[in-house]
PDB file of C-alpha atoms in Angstrom:
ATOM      1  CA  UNK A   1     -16.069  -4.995  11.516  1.00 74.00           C
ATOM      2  CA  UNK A   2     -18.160  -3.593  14.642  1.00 68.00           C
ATOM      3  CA  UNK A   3     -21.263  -4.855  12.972  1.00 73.00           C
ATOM      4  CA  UNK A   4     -19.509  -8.287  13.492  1.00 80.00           C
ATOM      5  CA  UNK A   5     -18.700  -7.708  17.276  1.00 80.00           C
ATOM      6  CA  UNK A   6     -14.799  -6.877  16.290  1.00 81.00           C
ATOM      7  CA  UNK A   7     -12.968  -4.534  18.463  1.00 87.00           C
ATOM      8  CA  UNK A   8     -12.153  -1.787  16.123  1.00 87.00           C
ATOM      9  CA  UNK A   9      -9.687   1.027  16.501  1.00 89.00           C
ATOM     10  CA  UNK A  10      -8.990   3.553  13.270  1.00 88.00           C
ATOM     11  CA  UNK A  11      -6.310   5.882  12.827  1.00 89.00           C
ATOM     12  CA  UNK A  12      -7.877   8.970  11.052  1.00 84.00           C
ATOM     13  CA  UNK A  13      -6.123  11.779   9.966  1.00 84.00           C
ATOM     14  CA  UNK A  14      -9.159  14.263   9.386  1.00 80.00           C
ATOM     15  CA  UNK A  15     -11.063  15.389  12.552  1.00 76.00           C
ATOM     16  CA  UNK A  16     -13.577  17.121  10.436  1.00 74.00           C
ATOM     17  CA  UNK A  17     -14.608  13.538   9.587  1.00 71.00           C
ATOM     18  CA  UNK A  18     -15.402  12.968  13.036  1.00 64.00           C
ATOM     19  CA  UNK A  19     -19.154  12.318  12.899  1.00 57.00           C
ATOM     20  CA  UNK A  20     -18.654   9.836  10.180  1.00 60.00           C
ATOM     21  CA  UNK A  21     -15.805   7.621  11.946  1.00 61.00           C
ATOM     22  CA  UNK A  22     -17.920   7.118  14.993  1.00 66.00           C
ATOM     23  CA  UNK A  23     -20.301   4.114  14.191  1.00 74.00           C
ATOM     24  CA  UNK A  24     -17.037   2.595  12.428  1.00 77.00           C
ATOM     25  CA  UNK A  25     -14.743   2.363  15.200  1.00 82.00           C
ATOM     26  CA  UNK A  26     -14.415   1.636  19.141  1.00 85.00           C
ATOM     27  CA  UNK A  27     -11.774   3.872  19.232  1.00 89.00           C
ATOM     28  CA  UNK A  28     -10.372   6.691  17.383  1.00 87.00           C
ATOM     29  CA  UNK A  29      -7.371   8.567  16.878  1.00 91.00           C
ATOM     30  CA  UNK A  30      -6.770  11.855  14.867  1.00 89.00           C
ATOM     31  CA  UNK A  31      -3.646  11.329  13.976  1.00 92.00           C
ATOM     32  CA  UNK A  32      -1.444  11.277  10.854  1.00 93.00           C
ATOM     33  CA  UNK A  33      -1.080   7.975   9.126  1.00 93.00           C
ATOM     34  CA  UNK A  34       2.252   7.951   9.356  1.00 95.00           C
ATOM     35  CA  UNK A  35       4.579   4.836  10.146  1.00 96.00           C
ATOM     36  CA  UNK A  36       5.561   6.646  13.017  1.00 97.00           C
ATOM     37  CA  UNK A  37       2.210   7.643  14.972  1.00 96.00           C
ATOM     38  CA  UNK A  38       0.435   4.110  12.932  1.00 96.00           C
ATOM     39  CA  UNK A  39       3.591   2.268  15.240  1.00 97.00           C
ATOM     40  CA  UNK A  40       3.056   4.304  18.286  1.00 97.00           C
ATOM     41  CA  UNK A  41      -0.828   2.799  18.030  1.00 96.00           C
ATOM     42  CA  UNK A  42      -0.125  -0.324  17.537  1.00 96.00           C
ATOM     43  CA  UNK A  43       2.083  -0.756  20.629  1.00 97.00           C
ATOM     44  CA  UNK A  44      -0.775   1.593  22.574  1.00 97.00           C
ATOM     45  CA  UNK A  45      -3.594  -1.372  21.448  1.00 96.00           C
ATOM     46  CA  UNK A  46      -2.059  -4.890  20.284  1.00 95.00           C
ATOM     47  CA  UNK A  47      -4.315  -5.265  17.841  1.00 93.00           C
ATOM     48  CA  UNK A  48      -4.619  -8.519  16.065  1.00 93.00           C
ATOM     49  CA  UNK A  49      -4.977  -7.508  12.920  1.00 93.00           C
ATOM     50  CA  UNK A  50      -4.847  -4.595  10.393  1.00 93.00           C
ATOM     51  CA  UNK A  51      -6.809  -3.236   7.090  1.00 90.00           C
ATOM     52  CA  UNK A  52      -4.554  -1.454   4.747  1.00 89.00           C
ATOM     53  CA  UNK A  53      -6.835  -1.008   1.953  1.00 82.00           C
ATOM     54  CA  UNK A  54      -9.057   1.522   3.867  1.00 79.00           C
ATOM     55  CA  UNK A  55      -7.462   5.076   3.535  1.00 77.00           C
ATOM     56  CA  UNK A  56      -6.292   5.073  -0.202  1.00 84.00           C
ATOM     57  CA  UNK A  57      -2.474   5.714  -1.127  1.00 88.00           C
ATOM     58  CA  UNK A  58      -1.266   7.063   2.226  1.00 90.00           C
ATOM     59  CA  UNK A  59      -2.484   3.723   4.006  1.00 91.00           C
ATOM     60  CA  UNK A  60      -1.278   1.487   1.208  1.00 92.00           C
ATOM     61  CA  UNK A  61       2.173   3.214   1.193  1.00 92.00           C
ATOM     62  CA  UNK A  62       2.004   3.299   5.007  1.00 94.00           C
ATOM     63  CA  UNK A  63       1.314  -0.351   5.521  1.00 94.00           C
ATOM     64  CA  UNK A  64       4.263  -1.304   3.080  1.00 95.00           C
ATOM     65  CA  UNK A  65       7.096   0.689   4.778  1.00 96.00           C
ATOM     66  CA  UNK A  66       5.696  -0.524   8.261  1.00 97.00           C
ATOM     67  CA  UNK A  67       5.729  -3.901   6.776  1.00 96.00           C
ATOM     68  CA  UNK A  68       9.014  -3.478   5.408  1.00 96.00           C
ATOM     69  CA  UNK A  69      10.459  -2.083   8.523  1.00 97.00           C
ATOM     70  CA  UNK A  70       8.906  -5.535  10.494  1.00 97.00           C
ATOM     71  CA  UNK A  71       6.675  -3.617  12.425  1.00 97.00           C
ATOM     72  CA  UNK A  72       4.144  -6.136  12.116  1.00 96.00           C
ATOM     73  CA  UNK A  73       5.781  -9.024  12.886  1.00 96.00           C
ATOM     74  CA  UNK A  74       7.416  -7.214  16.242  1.00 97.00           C
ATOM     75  CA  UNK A  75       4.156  -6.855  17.487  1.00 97.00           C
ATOM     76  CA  UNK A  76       2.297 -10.095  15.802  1.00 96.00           C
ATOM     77  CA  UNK A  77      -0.040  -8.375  13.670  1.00 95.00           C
ATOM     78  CA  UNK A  78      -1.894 -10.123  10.733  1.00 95.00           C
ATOM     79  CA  UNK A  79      -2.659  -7.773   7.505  1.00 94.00           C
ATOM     80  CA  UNK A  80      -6.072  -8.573   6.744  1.00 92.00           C
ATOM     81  CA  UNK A  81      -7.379  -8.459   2.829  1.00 90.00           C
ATOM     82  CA  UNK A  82      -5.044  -8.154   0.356  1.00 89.00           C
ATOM     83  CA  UNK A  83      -1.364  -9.401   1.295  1.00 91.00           C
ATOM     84  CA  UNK A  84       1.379  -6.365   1.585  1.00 92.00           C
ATOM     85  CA  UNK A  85       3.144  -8.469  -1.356  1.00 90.00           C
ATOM     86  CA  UNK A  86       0.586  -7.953  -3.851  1.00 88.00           C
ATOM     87  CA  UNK A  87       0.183  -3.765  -2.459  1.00 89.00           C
ATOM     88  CA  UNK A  88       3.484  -3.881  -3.802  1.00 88.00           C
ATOM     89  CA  UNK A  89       3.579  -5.436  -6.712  1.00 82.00           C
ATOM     90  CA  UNK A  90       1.088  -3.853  -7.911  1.00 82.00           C
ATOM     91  CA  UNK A  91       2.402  -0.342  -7.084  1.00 81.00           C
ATOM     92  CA  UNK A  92       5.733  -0.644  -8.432  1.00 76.00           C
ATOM     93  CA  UNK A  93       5.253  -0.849 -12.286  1.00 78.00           C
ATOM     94  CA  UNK A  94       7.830  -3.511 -13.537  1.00 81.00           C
ATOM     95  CA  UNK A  95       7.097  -5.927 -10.921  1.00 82.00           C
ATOM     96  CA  UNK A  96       3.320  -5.545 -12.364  1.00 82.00           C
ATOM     97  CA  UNK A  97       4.370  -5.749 -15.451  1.00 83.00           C
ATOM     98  CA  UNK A  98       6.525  -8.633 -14.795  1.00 84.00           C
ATOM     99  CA  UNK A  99       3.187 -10.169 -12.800  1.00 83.00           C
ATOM    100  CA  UNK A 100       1.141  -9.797 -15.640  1.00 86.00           C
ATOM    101  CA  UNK A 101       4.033 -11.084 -18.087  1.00 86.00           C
ATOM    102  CA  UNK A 102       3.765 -14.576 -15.900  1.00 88.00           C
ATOM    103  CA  UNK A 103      -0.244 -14.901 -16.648  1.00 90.00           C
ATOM    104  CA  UNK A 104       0.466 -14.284 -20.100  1.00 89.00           C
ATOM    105  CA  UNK A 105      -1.326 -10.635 -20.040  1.00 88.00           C
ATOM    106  CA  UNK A 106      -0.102  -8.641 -22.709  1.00 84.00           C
ATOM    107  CA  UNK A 107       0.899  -5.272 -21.705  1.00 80.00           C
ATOM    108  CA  UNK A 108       1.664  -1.882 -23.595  1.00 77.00           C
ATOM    109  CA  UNK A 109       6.053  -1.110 -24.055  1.00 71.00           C
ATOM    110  CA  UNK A 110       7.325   1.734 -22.091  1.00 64.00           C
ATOM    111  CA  UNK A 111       9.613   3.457 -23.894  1.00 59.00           C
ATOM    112  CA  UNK A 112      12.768   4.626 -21.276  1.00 63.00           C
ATOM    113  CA  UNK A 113      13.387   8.736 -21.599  1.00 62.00           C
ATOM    114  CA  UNK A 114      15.861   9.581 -24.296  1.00 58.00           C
ATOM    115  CA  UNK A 115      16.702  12.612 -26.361  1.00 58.00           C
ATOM    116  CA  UNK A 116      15.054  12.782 -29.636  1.00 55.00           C
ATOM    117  CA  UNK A 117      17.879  12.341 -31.992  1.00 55.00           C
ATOM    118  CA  UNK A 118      18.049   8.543 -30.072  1.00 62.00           C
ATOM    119  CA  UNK A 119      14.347   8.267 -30.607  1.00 57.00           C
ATOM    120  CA  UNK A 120      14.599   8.299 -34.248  1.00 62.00           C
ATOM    121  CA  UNK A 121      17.269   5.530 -34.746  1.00 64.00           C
ATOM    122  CA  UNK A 122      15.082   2.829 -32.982  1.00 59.00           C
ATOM    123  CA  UNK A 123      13.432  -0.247 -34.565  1.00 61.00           C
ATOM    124  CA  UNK A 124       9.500   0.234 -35.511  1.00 62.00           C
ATOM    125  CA  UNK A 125       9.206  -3.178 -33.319  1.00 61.00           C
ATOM    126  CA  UNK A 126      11.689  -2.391 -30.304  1.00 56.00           C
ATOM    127  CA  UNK A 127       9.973  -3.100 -26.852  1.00 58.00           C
ATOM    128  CA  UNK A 128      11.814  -2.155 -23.760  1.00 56.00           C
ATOM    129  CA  UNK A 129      11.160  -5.339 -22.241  1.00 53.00           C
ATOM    130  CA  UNK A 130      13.545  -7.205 -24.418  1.00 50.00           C
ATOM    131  CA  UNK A 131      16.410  -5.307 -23.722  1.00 51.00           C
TER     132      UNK A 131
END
């Protein structure tokens, strides 16, 4: 993004990182990425927009309760790259499953937890996604 003249601000939460952050970003904070402090910066900068898929599960699960919560649209702020939808479909197993049921992906049964005796009086051919 700064190699393409965008104002760039990043929220990291390791400060022993520091000398790797600082050709990415205009502006740093060391802070948790947390709704919380990741709301606090938003209202400090206005961005325009925001990357979720840098930062690995904490930003992904960030960006979804923030998004949930309509952080994003209080302060008019686009998610760049992938859609918040599709974070969470594809983090929540059934609605992936159900995704890839749609494009006609075949996908492995997941048996539900039940005591053993139980296990033994089920078809050979029962899938969980019939019931």
């Amino acid at each position: 993004m700064k190699e393409e003249d965008v104002k760039t601000v990043l929220i990291n939460p390791n400060i022993a990182t520091v000398q790797t952050s600082e050709d990415l970003a205009d502006k740093i904070y060391f802070l948790p990425v947390t709704p919380y402090f990741v709301e606090k910066v938003i209202a400090k900068e206005r961005p325009d927009g925001i990357l979720l898929s840098f930062g690995g599960q904490t930003a992904l699960n960030c960006g979804t309760e923030l998004y949930k919560a309509g952080v994003f649209e209080k302060y008019n702020v686009r998610v760049l790259g992938t859609p918040v939808t599709a974070i969470m479909e594809t983090e929540d197993r059934e609605l992936f499953v159900k995704k890839l049921d749609e494009i006609n992906v075949n996908t492995q049964a997941v048996l539900p937890p039940l005591e053993l005796r139980k296990l033994s009086k089920l078809p050979v051919n029962w899938d969980s996604r019939l019931s």
